[in-house]
Coordinates of C-alpha atoms in Angstrom, one line a residue:
X996 CA -9.7 11.1 40.1
X997 CA -7.2 9.4 37.8
X998 CA -3.6 8.4 38.6
X999 CA -2.2 11.9 39.4
X1000 CA 1.7 12.0 39.4
X1001 CA 3.6 15.2 40.4
X1002 CA 6.6 15.9 38.2
X1003 CA 9.8 15.8 40.2
X1004 CA 12.3 14.4 37.7
X1005 CA 12.5 16.2 34.3
X1006 CA 14.5 13.2 33.0
X1007 CA 11.9 10.6 33.8
X1008 CA 11.6 8.3 30.7
X1009 CA 7.9 8.4 30.9
X1010 CA 8.1 12.1 30.0
X1011 CA 10.3 11.5 26.9
X1012 CA 7.2 11.4 24.7
X1013 CA 6.4 15.0 25.6
X1014 CA 9.8 16.5 25.9
X1015 CA 12.5 14.6 24.0
X1016 CA 11.1 12.4 21.2
X1017 CA 10.9 13.9 17.7
X1018 CA 7.7 13.6 15.6
X1019 CA 9.5 10.9 13.5
X1020 CA 10.4 9.0 16.6
X1021 CA 6.8 9.1 17.8
X1022 CA 5.6 7.9 14.4
X1023 CA 7.9 4.9 14.6
X1024 CA 8.0 3.8 11.0
X1025 CA 9.8 0.6 11.8
X1026 CA 7.2 -0.6 14.2
X1027 CA 4.0 1.3 13.3
X1028 CA 1.9 -0.6 15.9
X1029 CA 4.0 1.1 18.6
X1030 CA 3.5 4.6 17.1
X1031 CA 2.3 7.5 19.2
X1032 CA 1.1 11.1 18.7
X1033 CA 0.5 14.0 21.0
X1034 CA -3.0 15.7 21.1
X1035 CA -3.0 19.2 22.5
X1036 CA -5.9 21.0 24.1
X1037 CA -9.0 19.6 25.7
X1038 CA -11.0 20.0 22.5
X1039 CA -8.5 18.1 20.4
X1040 CA -8.0 15.3 23.0
X1041 CA -11.8 14.9 23.3
X1042 CA -12.2 14.5 19.5
X1043 CA -9.4 11.9 19.4
X1044 CA -11.1 10.0 22.2
X1045 CA -14.4 10.2 20.3
X1046 CA -12.7 8.7 17.3
X1047 CA -11.5 5.7 19.3
X1048 CA -7.9 6.6 19.8
X1049 CA -6.3 5.1 23.0
X1050 CA -4.8 7.4 25.5
X1051 CA -1.4 6.5 27.1
X1052 CA -0.8 9.4 29.5
X1053 CA -1.7 13.0 30.1
X1054 CA 0.4 16.0 30.9
X1055 CA -1.3 19.1 32.3
X1056 CA -1.2 22.1 34.7
X1057 CA -2.4 21.6 38.2
X1058 CA -5.3 23.9 37.7
X1059 CA -6.8 21.8 34.9
X1060 CA -7.1 18.6 37.1
X1061 CA -10.4 19.9 38.5
X1062 CA -10.9 22.4 35.6
X1063 CA -11.2 22.0 31.9
X1064 CA -9.5 18.6 31.8
X1065 CA -11.5 17.0 34.6
X1066 CA -13.9 15.2 32.2
X1067 CA -11.0 14.1 30.0
X1068 CA -9.3 12.5 33.0
X1069 CA -12.5 10.7 33.9
X1070 CA -12.7 9.3 30.3
X1071 CA -9.1 8.2 30.3
X1072 CA -9.4 5.7 33.2
X1073 CA -6.3 4.9 35.2
X1074 CA -3.6 6.2 32.9
X1075 CA -0.8 8.3 34.4
X1076 CA -1.7 12.0 34.7
X1077 CA 1.6 14.0 35.0
X1078 CA 1.2 17.4 36.5
X1079 CA 3.1 20.5 37.7
X1080 CA 2.8 24.2 37.8
X1081 CA 2.8 26.2 34.5
X1082 CA 6.5 27.3 34.8
X1083 CA 7.6 23.8 35.4
X1084 CA 5.8 22.5 32.4
X1085 CA 7.2 25.3 30.2
X1086 CA 10.8 24.2 31.3
X1087 CA 9.9 20.6 30.5
X1088 CA 8.4 21.0 27.0
X1089 CA 10.5 24.0 25.9
X1090 CA 7.5 26.2 25.1
X1091 CA 4.4 27.6 26.7
X1092 CA 1.4 25.2 26.9
X1093 CA -1.1 27.8 26.0
X1094 CA -3.9 25.3 26.2
X1095 CA -2.6 23.5 29.3
X1096 CA -3.3 19.9 28.3
X1097 CA -1.3 17.3 26.3
X1098 CA -2.3 13.6 25.8
X1099 CA 0.0 10.9 24.4
X1100 CA -2.2 8.5 22.3
X1101 CA -1.6 5.4 20.3
X1102 CA -1.9 5.5 16.5
X1103 CA -4.4 3.3 14.8
X1104 CA -3.7 1.2 11.6
X1105 CA -4.5 3.2 8.5
X1106 CA -7.4 2.0 6.3
X1107 CA -6.8 1.5 2.6
X1108 CA -7.9 3.9 0.0
X1109 CA -11.0 2.1 -1.2
X1110 CA -12.2 1.9 2.4
X1111 CA -11.7 5.6 3.0
X1112 CA -13.4 6.5 -0.3
X1113 CA -16.4 4.1 0.0
X1114 CA -19.5 6.2 -0.4
X1115 CA -17.6 9.5 -0.9
X1116 CA -18.5 12.0 -3.6
X1117 CA -16.0 14.7 -2.9
X1118 CA -12.4 14.0 -1.7
X1119 CA -9.3 16.0 -1.3
X1120 CA -5.8 14.8 -2.3
X1121 CA -2.6 16.4 -1.0
X1122 CA 0.5 15.9 -3.1
X1123 CA 3.7 16.5 -1.2
X1124 CA 2.3 19.1 1.2
X1125 CA 5.1 19.2 3.7
X1126 CA 4.1 22.0 6.2
X1127 CA 2.2 20.6 9.1
X1128 CA 0.4 23.9 9.6
X1129 CA -0.9 23.7 6.1
X1130 CA -1.9 20.1 6.5
X1131 CA -3.9 20.9 9.6
X1132 CA -5.6 23.9 8.0
X1133 CA -6.6 21.9 5.0
X1134 CA -8.1 19.2 7.2
X1135 CA -10.1 21.8 9.0
X1136 CA -11.4 23.3 5.7
X1137 CA -12.1 19.8 4.3
X1138 CA -14.2 18.8 7.3
X1139 CA -16.1 22.1 7.4
X1140 CA -16.7 22.4 3.6
X1141 CA -18.2 19.1 2.6
X1142 CA -15.1 17.0 1.7
X1143 CA -15.9 13.3 2.5
X1144 CA -12.2 12.2 2.8
X1145 CA -8.6 13.2 2.5
X1146 CA -5.8 11.3 0.8
X1147 CA -2.1 12.2 1.2
X1148 CA 0.9 11.2 -0.9
X1149 CA 3.8 9.7 1.1
X1150 CA 5.9 12.8 1.2
X1151 CA 3.2 14.8 3.0
X1152 CA 3.6 15.9 6.6
X1153 CA 1.7 13.4 8.8
X1154 CA -1.7 14.6 9.9
X1155 CA -1.2 13.4 13.5
X1156 CA 1.9 15.6 14.1
X1157 CA 1.1 17.8 17.1
X1158 CA 1.0 21.1 15.1
X1159 CA -1.3 19.6 12.5
X1160 CA -3.8 18.2 15.0
X1161 CA -3.8 21.5 16.9
X1162 CA -4.3 23.7 13.8
X1163 CA -7.0 21.4 12.5
X1164 CA -8.8 21.8 15.8
X1165 CA -9.1 18.0 16.0
X1166 CA -10.8 17.6 12.6
X1167 CA -8.1 15.1 11.6
X1168 CA -10.1 12.7 13.9
X1169 CA -13.4 13.5 12.2
X1170 CA -12.8 13.1 8.5
X1171 CA -11.5 9.8 7.1
X1172 CA -8.0 9.9 5.7
X1173 CA -5.1 7.7 4.6
X1174 CA -2.1 7.6 2.2
X1175 CA -2.2 7.0 -1.5
X1176 CA 0.9 5.8 -3.4
X1177 CA 3.8 3.5 -2.5
X1178 CA 6.9 2.0 -4.1
X1179 CA 4.7 -0.9 -5.4
X1180 CA 1.9 1.4 -6.5
X1181 CA 3.4 4.8 -7.2
X1182 CA 1.6 8.2 -7.3
X1183 CA 0.4 9.7 -9.6
X1184 CA 0.2 6.9 -12.3
X1185 CA -1.3 4.1 -10.2
X1186 CA -3.0 6.4 -7.7
X1187 CA -5.0 8.3 -10.3
X1188 CA -5.9 5.1 -12.1
X1189 CA -7.2 3.8 -8.8
X1190 CA -9.3 6.9 -8.3
X1191 CA -10.7 6.6 -11.8
X1192 CA -11.6 3.0 -11.2
X1193 CA -13.7 4.1 -8.3
X1194 CA -15.6 6.5 -10.5
X1195 CA -13.8 9.8 -9.6
X1196 CA -13.1 12.6 -12.0
X1197 CA -9.8 14.3 -11.0
X1198 CA -9.3 18.0 -10.8
X1199 CA -5.7 19.4 -10.6
X1200 CA -5.6 22.8 -8.9
X1201 CA -2.8 24.4 -11.0
X1202 CA -1.9 27.5 -13.0
X1203 CA -2.2 26.8 -16.7
X1204 CA -3.5 28.4 -19.8
X1205 CA -5.7 25.3 -20.3
X1206 CA -7.2 25.6 -16.9
X1207 CA -11.0 26.0 -16.4
X1208 CA -12.3 28.4 -13.7
X1209 CA -13.3 26.8 -10.5
X1210 CA -17.0 27.7 -11.1
X1211 CA -17.0 25.8 -14.4
X1212 CA -20.5 24.2 -14.6
X1213 CA -19.4 20.8 -16.0
X1214 CA -16.7 20.5 -13.2
X1215 CA -19.2 21.4 -10.5
X1216 CA -21.8 18.9 -11.9
X1217 CA -19.5 15.9 -11.6
X1218 CA -21.0 13.2 -9.5
X1219 CA -17.7 12.1 -7.9
X1220 CA -14.7 14.5 -7.8
X1221 CA -11.2 14.3 -6.4
X1222 CA -9.7 17.8 -5.8
X1223 CA -5.9 17.6 -6.0
X1224 CA -3.7 20.2 -4.3
X1225 CA 0.1 20.5 -4.6
X1226 CA 3.1 21.3 -2.5
X1227 CA 3.9 24.7 -1.2
X1228 CA 5.7 26.8 -3.8
X1229 CA 6.0 24.4 -6.7
X1230 CA 2.4 23.1 -6.8
X1231 CA 1.5 19.9 -8.5
X1232 CA 3.9 17.9 -10.6
X1233 CA 3.5 18.0 -14.4
X1234 CA 2.8 14.2 -14.4
X1235 CA -0.1 14.7 -12.0
X1236 CA -1.6 17.5 -14.0
X1237 CA -1.2 15.5 -17.3
X1238 CA -3.1 12.6 -15.8
X1239 CA -6.0 14.5 -14.4
X1240 CA -9.4 15.1 -16.1
X1241 CA -9.4 18.8 -15.3
X1242 CA -6.9 21.5 -14.6
X1243 CA -8.6 24.1 -12.4
X1244 CA -7.6 27.6 -11.4
X1245 CA -9.0 30.2 -8.9
X1246 CA -9.3 33.6 -10.7
X1247 CA -6.9 36.1 -9.1
X1248 CA -6.9 39.9 -9.0
X1249 CA -4.4 42.7 -8.5
X1250 CA -1.6 40.8 -10.1
X1251 CA -1.6 38.0 -7.5
X1252 CA -0.7 34.7 -9.2
X1253 CA -1.9 32.2 -6.6
X1254 CA -2.9 31.6 -3.0
X1255 CA -1.2 29.6 -0.2
X1256 CA -2.3 26.0 -0.5
X1257 CA -4.3 26.1 2.7
X1258 CA -6.2 29.2 1.5
X1259 CA -6.7 27.7 -2.0
X1260 CA -8.1 24.5 -0.4
X1261 CA -10.8 26.5 1.5
X1262 CA -11.9 28.3 -1.7
X1263 CA -11.9 25.0 -3.7
X1264 CA -13.7 23.0 -1.1
X1265 CA -16.4 25.7 -0.7
X1266 CA -17.0 26.0 -4.4
X1267 CA -16.8 22.3 -5.3
X1268 CA -18.1 20.8 -2.1
X1269 CA -21.4 22.7 -2.3
X1270 CA -23.8 20.0 -3.6

């Protein structure tokens, strides 16, 4: 069963991917074709495999070799399977592996925006959402609540960061996504123009006296809608709001002015994704 390798040398370079490389080093912006990410937990690893991502190696507790990771090892072929007792793995990674299984996987080239949005009627756009926990939670809500795709501006946290994939429960591998905006085609001006050229009406989730409620009948009736959510704290930029067809708010009570972006996304997707 697999290429089982007992961990005896914590400094083995094969283990750098789990213990010593930062998320940015794994991303490898200079050579994207060599980029890696870490999938954590059997469920997340399996969803990544189902989506066609290529495994490089596994790191897991002894007990999972014939336990909850057995079928994953079988699916991964002859890649290295590094293993040790729980206490040893905790020393290596610096934190407790509560789900006991990590898999280093190769990144895939990202599709372009038109490819991701082909056939979509409801999409989510994240503008400068920098917290990987929030990104993961938004992906989980998007997948569960009828969003067809997710687009992210370049300043967003990468959806394949370990925390994002874990919080998303692997839904980052189930819903199409890519980045929108670049130096040559900046967000929001060119990005929103591209969305409109594909037939999308744009809805900026923002606090404004001109905002319509999220249950506005005209908004809900739009054939193709892009729901745009902003960064933690500051929300959407004024330029983005100005360029959108709608400014939309979620009515609040008890003097609360707004929700966390992940919570707001769930409300927005439920209301606007029901079709």
